[in-house]
Structure formats: C-alpha cells, structure tokens
Short mmCIF file of C-alpha atoms in Angstrom, two decimals:
data_model
loop_
_atom_site.label_atom_id
_atom_site.label_comp_id
_atom_site.label_asym_id
_atom_site.label_seq_id
_atom_site.Cartn_x
_atom_site.Cartn_y
_atom_site.Cartn_z
CA MET A 165 58.23 -6.88 -172.06
CA ARG A 166 60.46 -7.34 -175.29
CA LYS A 167 58.94 -8.48 -178.22
CA LYS A 168 61.53 -5.99 -179.04
CA LEU A 169 64.21 -8.47 -178.42
CA ALA A 170 62.96 -10.27 -181.42
CA SER A 171 62.41 -6.85 -182.95
CA ARG A 172 65.55 -5.23 -182.08
CA ILE A 173 67.32 -7.06 -184.86
CA ILE A 174 66.32 -7.71 -188.56
CA ALA A 175 64.67 -11.09 -188.56
CA CYS A 176 67.16 -13.90 -188.13
CA ALA A 177 67.72 -15.98 -191.21
CA LEU A 178 68.12 -19.16 -189.19
CA ALA A 179 65.13 -21.52 -189.03
CA GLY A 180 64.43 -24.36 -186.77
CA VAL A 181 66.07 -25.15 -183.33
CA MET A 182 69.58 -26.33 -183.10
CA ALA A 183 70.94 -28.49 -180.36
CA VAL A 184 74.79 -28.17 -179.68
CA ASN A 185 76.94 -29.21 -176.72
CA VAL A 186 79.55 -26.49 -175.77
CA PRO A 187 81.88 -27.41 -172.88
CA VAL A 188 82.36 -24.35 -170.54
CA TYR A 189 84.36 -25.31 -167.42
CA ALA A 190 83.41 -24.00 -164.01
CA GLY A 191 83.93 -24.90 -160.52
CA SER A 192 82.97 -27.59 -158.22
CA ASP A 193 85.16 -28.02 -155.28
CA ASP A 194 85.48 -31.83 -155.77
CA GLY A 195 86.41 -31.32 -159.36
CA GLU A 196 83.40 -33.12 -160.40
CA LYS A 197 81.71 -31.88 -163.53
CA VAL A 198 78.37 -30.16 -163.41
CA VAL A 199 76.26 -30.16 -166.69
CA LEU A 200 73.86 -27.31 -166.84
CA ASN A 201 71.34 -27.37 -169.57
CA VAL A 202 70.57 -24.01 -171.17
CA ILE A 203 68.37 -22.80 -173.98
CA ASN A 204 70.08 -19.98 -175.51
CA TYR A 205 68.35 -17.50 -177.92
CA HIS A 206 71.26 -15.01 -178.08
CA VAL A 207 72.60 -16.75 -181.27
CA GLY A 208 73.01 -15.94 -184.94
CA THR A 209 72.17 -12.13 -185.76
CA ASP A 210 70.66 -11.53 -182.10
CA TYR A 211 71.95 -8.02 -180.70
CA ALA A 212 73.64 -9.88 -177.78
CA ALA A 213 74.83 -12.99 -179.50
CA ASP A 214 78.58 -11.70 -179.21
CA TYR A 215 78.16 -10.56 -175.69
CA TYR A 216 76.77 -13.92 -174.39
CA ALA A 217 79.58 -15.89 -176.48
CA TYR A 218 81.98 -13.61 -174.53
CA LEU A 219 80.29 -14.49 -171.20
CA PHE A 220 80.27 -18.18 -171.57
CA GLU A 221 83.95 -17.93 -172.68
CA GLU A 222 85.10 -15.83 -169.93
CA PHE A 223 83.20 -17.68 -167.31
CA GLN A 224 85.41 -20.82 -167.90
CA LYS A 225 88.40 -18.88 -166.70
CA THR A 226 86.89 -18.04 -163.33
CA GLU A 227 87.53 -20.07 -160.17
CA GLU A 228 83.76 -20.60 -159.80
CA GLY A 229 83.50 -21.75 -163.40
CA LYS A 230 86.11 -24.27 -164.13
CA ASN A 231 84.13 -27.68 -163.85
CA VAL A 232 80.66 -26.89 -165.35
CA GLU A 233 79.90 -28.04 -168.76
CA PHE A 234 76.93 -26.29 -170.65
CA ASN A 235 74.64 -28.25 -172.85
CA PHE A 236 73.26 -25.63 -175.11
CA GLU A 237 69.95 -25.91 -177.15
CA GLU A 238 70.08 -22.99 -179.52
CA ILE A 239 66.68 -21.11 -180.63
CA PRO A 240 67.33 -18.21 -182.71
CA THR A 241 64.16 -15.94 -182.13
CA THR A 242 62.75 -14.90 -178.94
CA ASP A 243 59.15 -15.57 -180.16
CA ALA A 244 60.21 -19.38 -180.46
CA TYR A 245 62.02 -19.27 -177.05
CA ASN A 246 59.39 -17.57 -175.06
CA GLN A 247 56.75 -20.11 -176.44
CA LYS A 248 58.90 -23.08 -175.53
CA ILE A 249 59.63 -21.79 -171.97
CA LYS A 250 55.97 -21.12 -171.30
CA LEU A 251 55.29 -24.69 -172.50
CA LEU A 252 58.06 -26.18 -170.16
CA ILE A 253 56.64 -24.17 -167.41
CA SER A 254 53.22 -25.82 -167.91
CA SER A 255 54.51 -29.34 -168.85
CA GLY A 256 58.19 -30.38 -168.87
CA ASP A 257 61.31 -29.49 -167.25
CA LEU A 258 62.94 -26.01 -167.37
CA PRO A 259 66.54 -25.65 -168.50
CA ASP A 260 68.96 -25.18 -165.51
CA ILE A 261 69.36 -21.38 -166.37
CA VAL A 262 66.14 -19.74 -167.60
CA PHE A 263 67.19 -16.65 -169.54
CA ASN A 264 64.85 -13.54 -169.55
CA GLY A 265 63.19 -13.60 -172.97
CA GLY A 266 61.38 -10.40 -172.57
CA ASN A 267 58.04 -11.22 -171.38
CA ASN A 268 57.37 -11.19 -167.74
CA ILE A 269 56.92 -14.79 -166.81
CA THR A 270 58.32 -14.56 -163.15
CA GLU A 271 55.39 -15.19 -161.42
CA LEU A 272 54.20 -17.83 -163.71
CA ALA A 273 57.36 -19.53 -163.35
CA ALA A 274 57.39 -19.11 -159.64
CA LYS A 275 53.89 -20.35 -158.97
CA SER A 276 54.80 -23.48 -161.01
CA GLY A 277 57.33 -24.41 -158.49
CA LYS A 278 59.87 -25.11 -161.05
CA VAL A 279 62.28 -22.21 -160.54
CA ALA A 280 64.53 -21.86 -157.37
CA ASP A 281 64.19 -19.39 -154.80
CA LEU A 282 67.17 -17.18 -155.00
CA THR A 283 66.53 -15.10 -151.83
CA PRO A 284 69.18 -17.24 -149.74
CA TYR A 285 72.05 -16.66 -152.25
CA PHE A 286 71.25 -12.99 -152.27
CA GLU A 287 71.09 -12.85 -148.36
CA ALA A 288 74.41 -14.81 -148.16
CA ASP A 289 76.29 -12.40 -150.48
CA PRO A 290 75.29 -8.66 -149.47
CA GLU A 291 77.78 -7.14 -151.81
CA TRP A 292 76.11 -8.93 -154.78
CA LYS A 293 72.76 -7.98 -153.56
CA ALA A 294 73.79 -4.19 -153.19
CA LEU A 295 74.30 -4.07 -157.01
CA PHE A 296 70.41 -4.12 -157.28
CA ASP A 297 68.14 -1.44 -156.27
CA ASP A 298 64.92 -2.42 -154.37
CA THR A 299 62.54 -1.88 -157.20
CA SER A 300 64.51 -4.27 -159.52
CA LEU A 301 64.46 -6.90 -156.91
CA GLU A 302 60.86 -6.41 -155.85
CA PHE A 303 59.85 -6.54 -159.57
CA ASN A 304 61.61 -10.24 -159.52
CA THR A 305 59.88 -11.22 -156.14
CA VAL A 306 56.86 -13.20 -155.93
CA ASP A 307 55.30 -13.92 -152.47
CA GLY A 308 58.22 -12.42 -150.64
CA LYS A 309 60.88 -14.53 -152.63
CA ILE A 310 63.30 -13.34 -155.20
CA TYR A 311 63.22 -15.62 -158.16
CA GLY A 312 64.82 -13.47 -161.00
CA VAL A 313 68.15 -11.91 -161.26
CA PRO A 314 67.66 -8.69 -163.25
CA VAL A 315 70.42 -8.03 -165.74
CA SER A 316 69.75 -4.58 -166.95
CA LYS A 317 67.15 -1.71 -166.76
CA GLU A 318 65.00 -0.90 -169.63
CA ILE A 319 64.47 2.63 -170.90
CA SER A 320 63.13 4.11 -174.25
CA TYR A 321 62.94 7.39 -175.88
CA ILE A 322 62.68 8.87 -179.31
CA TYR A 323 65.29 8.52 -182.18
CA TYR A 324 65.00 11.25 -184.83
CA ASN A 325 66.66 11.74 -188.29
CA LYS A 326 68.62 15.20 -188.14
CA GLU A 327 68.68 15.16 -191.75
CA LEU A 328 64.77 14.97 -192.29
CA PHE A 329 64.37 17.56 -189.64
CA GLU A 330 66.62 19.90 -191.40
CA GLN A 331 64.65 19.32 -194.65
CA ALA A 332 61.46 20.25 -192.88
CA GLY A 333 63.08 23.26 -191.25
CA ILE A 334 62.68 22.07 -187.83
CA GLU A 335 64.96 22.69 -185.09
CA ALA A 336 64.99 19.64 -182.69
CA PRO A 337 64.70 20.29 -179.03
CA GLU A 338 67.75 19.86 -177.06
CA VAL A 339 66.07 17.45 -174.58
CA ALA A 340 62.31 16.96 -175.46
CA TYR A 341 59.33 18.80 -176.54
CA GLY A 342 57.71 20.61 -173.79
CA SER A 343 54.19 19.37 -174.66
CA TRP A 344 52.63 16.98 -176.97
CA ASP A 345 50.96 19.94 -178.84
CA GLU A 346 54.56 20.95 -179.73
CA PHE A 347 55.45 17.41 -180.85
CA PHE A 348 52.34 17.39 -183.17
CA GLU A 349 53.29 20.72 -184.53
CA ALA A 350 56.52 19.34 -185.69
CA CYS A 351 54.70 16.22 -187.07
CA ASP A 352 52.53 18.60 -189.19
CA LYS A 353 55.75 20.39 -190.61
CA LEU A 354 57.13 17.12 -191.54
CA LYS A 355 54.14 16.24 -193.31
CA GLU A 356 54.12 19.46 -195.07
CA ALA A 357 57.56 18.70 -196.27
CA GLY A 358 56.50 15.34 -197.55
CA ILE A 359 58.05 13.47 -194.78
CA THR A 360 56.29 10.68 -192.67
CA PRO A 361 56.74 11.81 -189.15
CA VAL A 362 56.54 8.57 -187.02
CA GLY A 363 57.01 4.84 -187.01
CA MET A 364 54.33 2.78 -185.62
CA ASP A 365 53.11 -1.06 -185.76
CA SER A 366 50.27 -3.25 -184.73
CA ALA A 367 51.52 -6.83 -185.15
CA ASP A 368 53.50 -8.92 -182.77
CA SER A 369 52.29 -6.85 -179.84
CA GLY A 370 52.68 -3.66 -181.45
CA TRP A 371 55.82 -2.66 -179.74
CA LEU A 372 56.30 0.79 -181.27
CA THR A 373 52.73 1.86 -180.79
CA ASN A 374 52.85 0.68 -177.17
CA LEU A 375 55.82 3.03 -176.54
CA TRP A 376 53.76 6.03 -177.98
CA MET A 377 50.74 5.04 -176.03
CA SER A 378 52.78 4.41 -172.80
CA ALA A 379 54.21 7.91 -173.13
CA LEU A 380 50.84 9.54 -173.73
CA ILE A 381 49.30 8.13 -170.53
CA GLY A 382 52.52 8.42 -168.50
CA THR A 383 52.88 12.16 -169.12
CA ASN A 384 49.40 13.05 -168.70
CA GLY A 385 49.12 14.27 -165.18
CA GLU A 386 49.70 12.57 -161.81
CA ALA A 387 46.70 10.11 -162.62
CA GLY A 388 48.10 9.10 -165.99
CA ASN A 389 51.61 8.65 -164.50
CA LYS A 390 50.36 6.60 -161.48
CA TRP A 391 48.21 4.49 -163.92
CA MET A 392 51.26 3.69 -166.16
CA ASN A 393 53.27 2.64 -163.29
CA THR A 394 50.75 0.21 -162.13
CA ILE A 395 51.57 -3.47 -162.38
CA TYR A 396 48.66 -5.51 -163.96
CA PRO A 397 46.14 -2.75 -164.36
CA THR A 398 42.37 -4.06 -164.91
CA ASP A 399 40.55 -0.76 -165.57
CA PHE A 400 41.48 0.72 -168.87
CA ASN A 401 38.54 2.97 -169.12
CA THR A 402 40.04 5.95 -167.44
CA PRO A 403 40.30 9.51 -168.96
CA GLU A 404 43.95 9.27 -169.42
CA VAL A 405 44.02 5.74 -171.29
CA GLU A 406 41.07 6.70 -173.29
CA ALA A 407 42.75 9.90 -174.35
CA ALA A 408 45.84 8.22 -175.53
CA ALA A 409 43.92 5.70 -177.47
CA GLU A 410 42.27 8.42 -179.15
CA THR A 411 45.54 10.10 -180.18
CA ILE A 412 47.01 6.68 -181.19
CA GLN A 413 44.10 6.40 -183.67
CA LYS A 414 44.85 9.86 -184.98
CA MET A 415 48.44 8.87 -185.24
CA PHE A 416 47.75 5.93 -187.44
CA GLN A 417 45.40 7.94 -189.58
CA GLN A 418 47.84 10.95 -190.13
CA TYR A 419 51.30 10.54 -189.07
CA THR A 420 52.67 7.12 -189.92
CA THR A 421 53.40 4.80 -193.06
CA PRO A 422 50.45 2.93 -194.73
CA ASP A 423 51.88 -0.42 -193.69
CA ALA A 424 52.02 0.50 -190.05
CA VAL A 425 48.41 -1.12 -189.57
CA GLY A 426 49.02 -4.89 -189.58
CA GLY A 427 52.79 -4.13 -189.80
CA LYS A 428 55.68 -5.68 -187.77
CA TYR A 429 58.59 -4.12 -186.13
CA ASP A 430 61.26 -5.18 -188.67
CA PRO A 431 59.91 -3.57 -191.84
CA MET A 432 59.09 -0.43 -189.63
CA ALA A 433 62.78 -0.27 -188.49
CA THR A 434 63.72 -0.44 -192.19
CA HIS A 435 61.63 2.51 -192.93
CA PHE A 436 63.81 4.65 -190.36
CA PHE A 437 67.05 3.24 -191.35
CA ASN A 438 66.17 4.23 -195.03
CA GLY A 439 65.12 7.73 -193.98
CA GLU A 440 61.40 7.23 -194.67
CA VAL A 441 60.20 8.14 -191.26
CA ALA A 442 61.68 10.89 -189.17
CA MET A 443 61.15 9.57 -185.55
CA PHE A 444 61.10 6.12 -184.14
CA PRO A 445 60.61 5.28 -180.56
CA ASN A 446 63.01 2.58 -179.01
CA GLY A 447 65.74 1.76 -176.50
CA PRO A 448 69.48 1.82 -176.57
CA TRP A 449 69.74 -1.68 -177.81
CA MET A 450 69.17 -0.36 -181.29
CA ILE A 451 72.25 1.83 -181.52
CA PRO A 452 74.60 -1.07 -182.64
CA ASP A 453 72.24 -1.27 -185.87
CA PHE A 454 72.85 2.10 -186.91
CA SER A 455 76.25 1.21 -187.82
CA GLN A 456 75.66 -2.04 -189.39
CA THR A 457 75.51 -1.62 -193.27
CA GLU A 458 73.58 -4.68 -193.66
CA LYS A 459 70.60 -2.93 -191.63
CA ALA A 460 71.32 0.75 -192.19
CA PRO A 461 72.91 2.80 -195.21
CA GLU A 462 76.50 3.73 -194.33
CA GLY A 463 76.92 7.02 -192.30
CA PHE A 464 73.40 6.58 -190.90
CA TYR A 465 74.80 6.53 -187.38
CA ASP A 466 75.69 10.15 -187.66
CA LYS A 467 72.20 11.27 -188.99
CA VAL A 468 70.60 10.08 -185.58
CA GLY A 469 69.56 12.18 -182.75
CA ILE A 470 67.86 11.35 -179.40
CA MET A 471 65.18 13.18 -177.55
CA LEU A 472 62.96 12.22 -174.58
CA MET A 473 59.26 11.85 -175.20
CA PRO A 474 57.22 15.05 -174.94
CA CYS A 475 56.99 16.58 -171.38
CA ASN A 476 60.46 15.10 -170.50
CA GLY A 477 59.12 11.67 -170.23
CA MET A 478 60.81 8.40 -170.46
CA GLU A 479 60.01 4.69 -170.08
CA MET A 480 62.04 3.27 -167.21
CA VAL A 481 61.26 0.02 -165.67
CA PRO A 482 63.04 -2.83 -164.18
CA THR A 483 63.39 -6.16 -166.28
CA PRO A 484 62.23 -9.73 -165.57
CA GLY A 485 65.40 -11.46 -164.41
CA ASP A 486 67.23 -14.60 -165.36
CA MET A 487 65.95 -17.61 -163.41
CA VAL A 488 67.30 -20.97 -162.10
CA GLY A 489 65.40 -24.19 -163.20
CA ALA A 490 67.88 -26.58 -161.71
CA THR A 491 66.66 -28.64 -158.89
CA ASP A 492 69.95 -30.45 -157.85
CA GLU A 493 71.81 -28.24 -155.30
CA LYS A 494 75.26 -28.35 -157.05
CA LYS A 495 73.49 -27.32 -160.37
CA ILE A 496 71.64 -24.42 -158.57
CA GLU A 497 75.10 -23.44 -157.10
CA ALA A 498 76.67 -23.45 -160.46
CA ALA A 499 73.76 -21.59 -162.01
CA VAL A 500 74.00 -18.70 -159.47
CA ALA A 501 77.56 -18.51 -159.87
CA PHE A 502 77.09 -17.86 -163.65
CA LEU A 503 74.32 -15.32 -162.84
CA LYS A 504 76.71 -13.52 -160.52
CA PHE A 505 79.39 -13.40 -163.12
CA GLU A 506 76.78 -12.11 -165.56
CA THR A 507 75.74 -9.20 -163.36
CA SER A 508 79.20 -8.33 -162.13
CA PRO A 509 80.01 -4.59 -162.33
CA GLU A 510 82.58 -5.30 -165.15
CA ASN A 511 80.17 -7.42 -167.15
CA GLN A 512 77.46 -4.92 -166.89
CA ILE A 513 79.64 -2.14 -168.41
CA LYS A 514 80.55 -4.86 -170.97
CA ALA A 515 77.15 -5.22 -171.88
CA LEU A 516 76.47 -1.71 -172.40
CA GLU A 517 79.35 -1.38 -174.63
CA MET A 518 78.53 -4.51 -176.63
CA THR A 519 74.75 -4.50 -176.66
CA GLY A 520 73.52 -1.27 -175.38
CA LEU A 521 71.74 -2.77 -172.37
CA GLN A 522 71.61 -0.38 -169.72
CA PRO A 523 73.33 -1.15 -166.52
CA VAL A 524 70.96 -2.53 -163.65
CA SER A 525 73.30 -0.98 -161.04
CA ASN A 526 73.16 2.89 -160.58
CA ASP A 527 76.68 3.52 -159.41
CA LEU A 528 79.04 2.20 -162.05
CA ASP A 529 82.01 3.91 -163.54
CA ILE A 530 81.21 4.52 -167.10
CA PRO A 531 84.44 4.65 -169.22
CA GLU A 532 85.40 7.96 -170.65
CA THR A 533 86.31 6.31 -173.96
CA LEU A 534 82.56 5.63 -174.39
CA THR A 535 81.93 9.28 -175.43
CA GLU A 536 84.54 8.86 -178.17
CA SER A 537 83.68 5.46 -179.46
CA ASP A 538 79.98 5.54 -179.10
CA PRO A 539 78.67 9.13 -178.70
CA LEU A 540 75.07 8.22 -179.12
CA MET A 541 75.36 5.70 -176.10
CA ALA A 542 76.94 8.41 -174.15
CA GLN A 543 74.15 10.80 -174.85
CA VAL A 544 71.60 8.14 -173.69
CA LEU A 545 73.33 7.97 -170.35
CA ASP A 546 73.31 11.64 -170.16
CA ILE A 547 69.67 12.31 -171.21
CA GLN A 548 68.02 9.66 -168.99
CA GLY A 549 69.02 11.73 -166.09
CA LYS A 550 66.95 14.74 -167.46
CA ALA A 551 63.73 12.79 -167.55
CA GLU A 552 61.15 14.44 -165.33
CA LEU A 553 58.52 11.94 -165.82
CA THR A 554 59.19 7.93 -165.89
CA TYR A 555 56.67 5.26 -166.36
CA GLY A 556 56.28 1.75 -167.48
CA GLN A 557 54.99 0.05 -170.72
CA ASN A 558 52.68 -2.71 -171.29
CA GLN A 559 54.96 -5.58 -171.99
CA ALA A 560 56.34 -4.99 -168.50
CA TYR A 561 53.26 -4.18 -166.51
CA TRP A 562 50.09 -5.73 -168.41
CA TYR A 563 48.74 -9.17 -168.55
CA GLN A 564 49.84 -11.22 -171.42
CA ASN A 565 46.40 -11.68 -172.89
CA THR A 566 45.80 -7.99 -172.46
CA ILE A 567 48.84 -7.25 -174.54
CA ASP A 568 47.74 -9.78 -177.08
CA THR A 569 44.43 -7.87 -177.12
CA PHE A 570 46.03 -4.57 -177.55
CA SER A 571 47.82 -5.93 -180.60
CA THR A 572 44.98 -7.54 -182.27
CA GLN A 573 42.54 -4.54 -181.68
CA LEU A 574 44.83 -1.90 -183.06
CA PRO A 575 43.81 -2.41 -186.57
CA GLU A 576 40.08 -1.97 -185.60
CA LEU A 577 40.95 1.24 -183.71
CA ALA A 578 43.20 2.47 -186.81
CA TYR A 579 40.50 1.86 -189.41
CA ASP A 580 37.77 3.60 -187.28
CA ASN A 581 35.81 0.14 -186.69
CA MET A 582 35.80 1.04 -183.10
CA THR A 583 36.14 4.30 -180.83
CA ALA A 584 38.79 4.84 -178.33
CA LYS A 585 36.33 4.03 -175.40
CA GLU A 586 35.44 0.82 -177.22
CA PHE A 587 39.01 -0.20 -177.49
CA CYS A 588 39.70 0.28 -173.98
CA GLU A 589 36.54 -1.57 -173.01
CA LYS A 590 38.31 -4.55 -174.88
CA LEU A 591 41.47 -4.34 -172.94
CA THR A 592 39.38 -4.12 -169.77
CA GLU A 593 37.53 -7.27 -170.55
CA SER A 594 40.79 -9.03 -171.53
CA ALA A 595 42.39 -8.07 -168.03
CA ALA A 596 39.37 -9.05 -166.13
CA LYS A 597 39.70 -12.62 -167.32
CA ASN A 598 42.77 -12.87 -165.22
CA GLN A 599 40.85 -11.92 -161.94
CA GLN A 600 38.34 -14.94 -162.56
#
C-alpha cells in the first residue's frame, strides 16, 4: 500500500544495512531483561524517523517498558525492508516486532504461521480495542484472528500550486471539482498557459498514477465505487476500469511531464516542489516536505492548496498493521506493550503532528494549536469530512503481482502499444494467477 513510504521522501542517501544495538528499558515483572529484535526502516531521512526515535525513547519511561532491550537492524528504505520481510516470511525468523512497510502482507505472514494471533490481547483490553473501528480490525484479520495492529488511516487527495492556478487564471474549487469534465477543463487552461497540469509516474508501482486511476474508478457511479472498495479484485475488464485506463492513457499523453513514463516518484515530487506541475495526488505525509528547504524552495508551503478528487472523492483505506513475530510468551507480551504504547491516543496525535499520519481512531481531541502551527494539516482534517465518495487504491486492495503488472504495463498503455481494454486484460490475467 505504501510504495509511497519510500516515495514520500527524497531518496535516502544512506546505503546498505546497518545493525545497531540500542537499549530501551521496558517492563518484565521479575526485572529480567527481554530482548526484542526489530528491523527499523524509520531511519535517516525517512518521514517518520524522528517520531519513531521519540517512541522508543519515551517507551523506556513507561512502567511496561522498563526491562526490554531492543536490538535494532536498520534498513534505510522501505523497498529493501519489504523485500527482507517477505524473504523472512518464506525462509527465516521474523523480527519480534514486524513494522508495517506499506505493502499488505498480513495474510501472507499469517498463513506462514510466523506471526502471533493478537486477538486474545485485544479481547483482554477492551479500552485498547475500542480505539480501532471494525473496518480497520477486519482489514488486519485472517481466518477470524487479528494479526496486525493498525497505526493510522490512509487518505489521499490533490495538492495544487495556488500560484500556478493564478497564472492560468483559474480559481480553484473550495472543496473539489464537481466532475471530471470540469477537472480536465482546468487542465486545458493550465496547458494553454504553458503549465503542466498533473504529476504522474509509472515505475516502482506507479504510485501517483494509481491514485488518479483509483479516483477515476471510485467516483464512477455505484458500480465503480463498489469495485474500487473490493479487496483482491480479479476482473479488471469492467466498463469502469477500462474507462479509467483510457483516461490514464490520455493523461500520460496530454497532461503530464515527458519523464512521467518510466519515471519514479521522487523526480515527480521534485517537479511539484519546483513549480513545474500544478497538481499532485498524495496524502498528508507529504506536508512536512513542503517546509523542508532541502526538498522544496523556501516559502513553498504557503503556495500549496488542497482539494478532494473530482466528484468529492477521496481515497480512504485502513492500513496493514504492525505485527508480532516473537514466539516466546514474554517477548510477545513486551511487543504488544510497545504496540499499545504506539497506538495510544496521545501518540496518535503525536504521529499526526510529527509525520502527518492520520489517526486510526475517530474520536480524538485534535489540538487547536494545529491550525496555527500547520494550517495545511488542519485543512486535511477538515476536508476529509466533506468527501462524499470514498474508495480504496491498488496498493491496499490488489494482489502484489497485479500491482507489479500495473506498473510494468503503464508505459505500453501510455505509448499506445496497447488499448485500455488490453491493459485491463493484462491485469485480469495477473490477478487470476493467484486463484490457481
């Protein structure tokens, strides 16, 4: 689901894998140390590095956290992290805490028998369980058992450059364009003004293009919305999906940068930061980047506006949760204690403030100071309540091999080497392999 986690940051300059031992003390009643092995990708320039450093430091101050030592292996990209976790699922021992690396591997991990059933821990602590809605818990459930602890909700929408809109003589909608026709009329006006309308990509799962295509499907009537809220779809040759693929083909050919075909997220984000494209689909985790002068020009934050996708649409999906790979009972209990700390109401707010991750709980008190300190984040919290259509996206709901096919076939679609129908046939063929 989050190729974007690697993509939410400009590529990390660190290379290789670093192993470090960092003691954090957490609680065993008998005072005996419990050592938990953790593979941590929230390091270096990762968007949540500071937040996770805070979590580990503060956890040592809790009663539950005074006799645990963490043995960290640091991997500074989500791609490398996800590859390693998948390898360990198939052959090897998982770390005692298995962080969510973005891709939905909950079922794969659960079927392997290498992660703990957390259902008894949720049932034993109703107050903790009440922090999560049924949808989030169901998303992390396999064969009736909860294996993942969701740490956030995922949403995405459109960022736009207010300065470029003004140059093109366009007044941005207060919430969203009422239709895709209106959206493309704005794209045409931007083109007439010599401004590239949208950011897109195709490599490394085609995250940006996936968000456009998910929105095109999810806002296309009841059938499209139902399809885009279906987990592991197998038939992509539906009118709504084929229409979306045809529009994506048009967008590649008419409305994006020349390097979008074959392009990765990071260069596309740089185009947006540099004022070279007017609209960019993404989520709230990107907001901190707007103020970082090593990524965006000084003052860029103030140039950014937010709107929902056309038709008041917004991606909103539960996220794959953090899991427990420990097998020893004391280690499982210590790992669960950390996950409870990570998802406490206070730390959900802290995660919002430090990283832009949207709280997984619905009824939290959002500090009023957020409006002053981070008006874009406050706007995100306000605008998501105005979404009339919500839907999923491929990294949350599609089979992994189908996501890969989507990415590899996008250039063929963009260059007119295949029709939208043929593109969808490729996706259908790929999904069918999971049914054999």
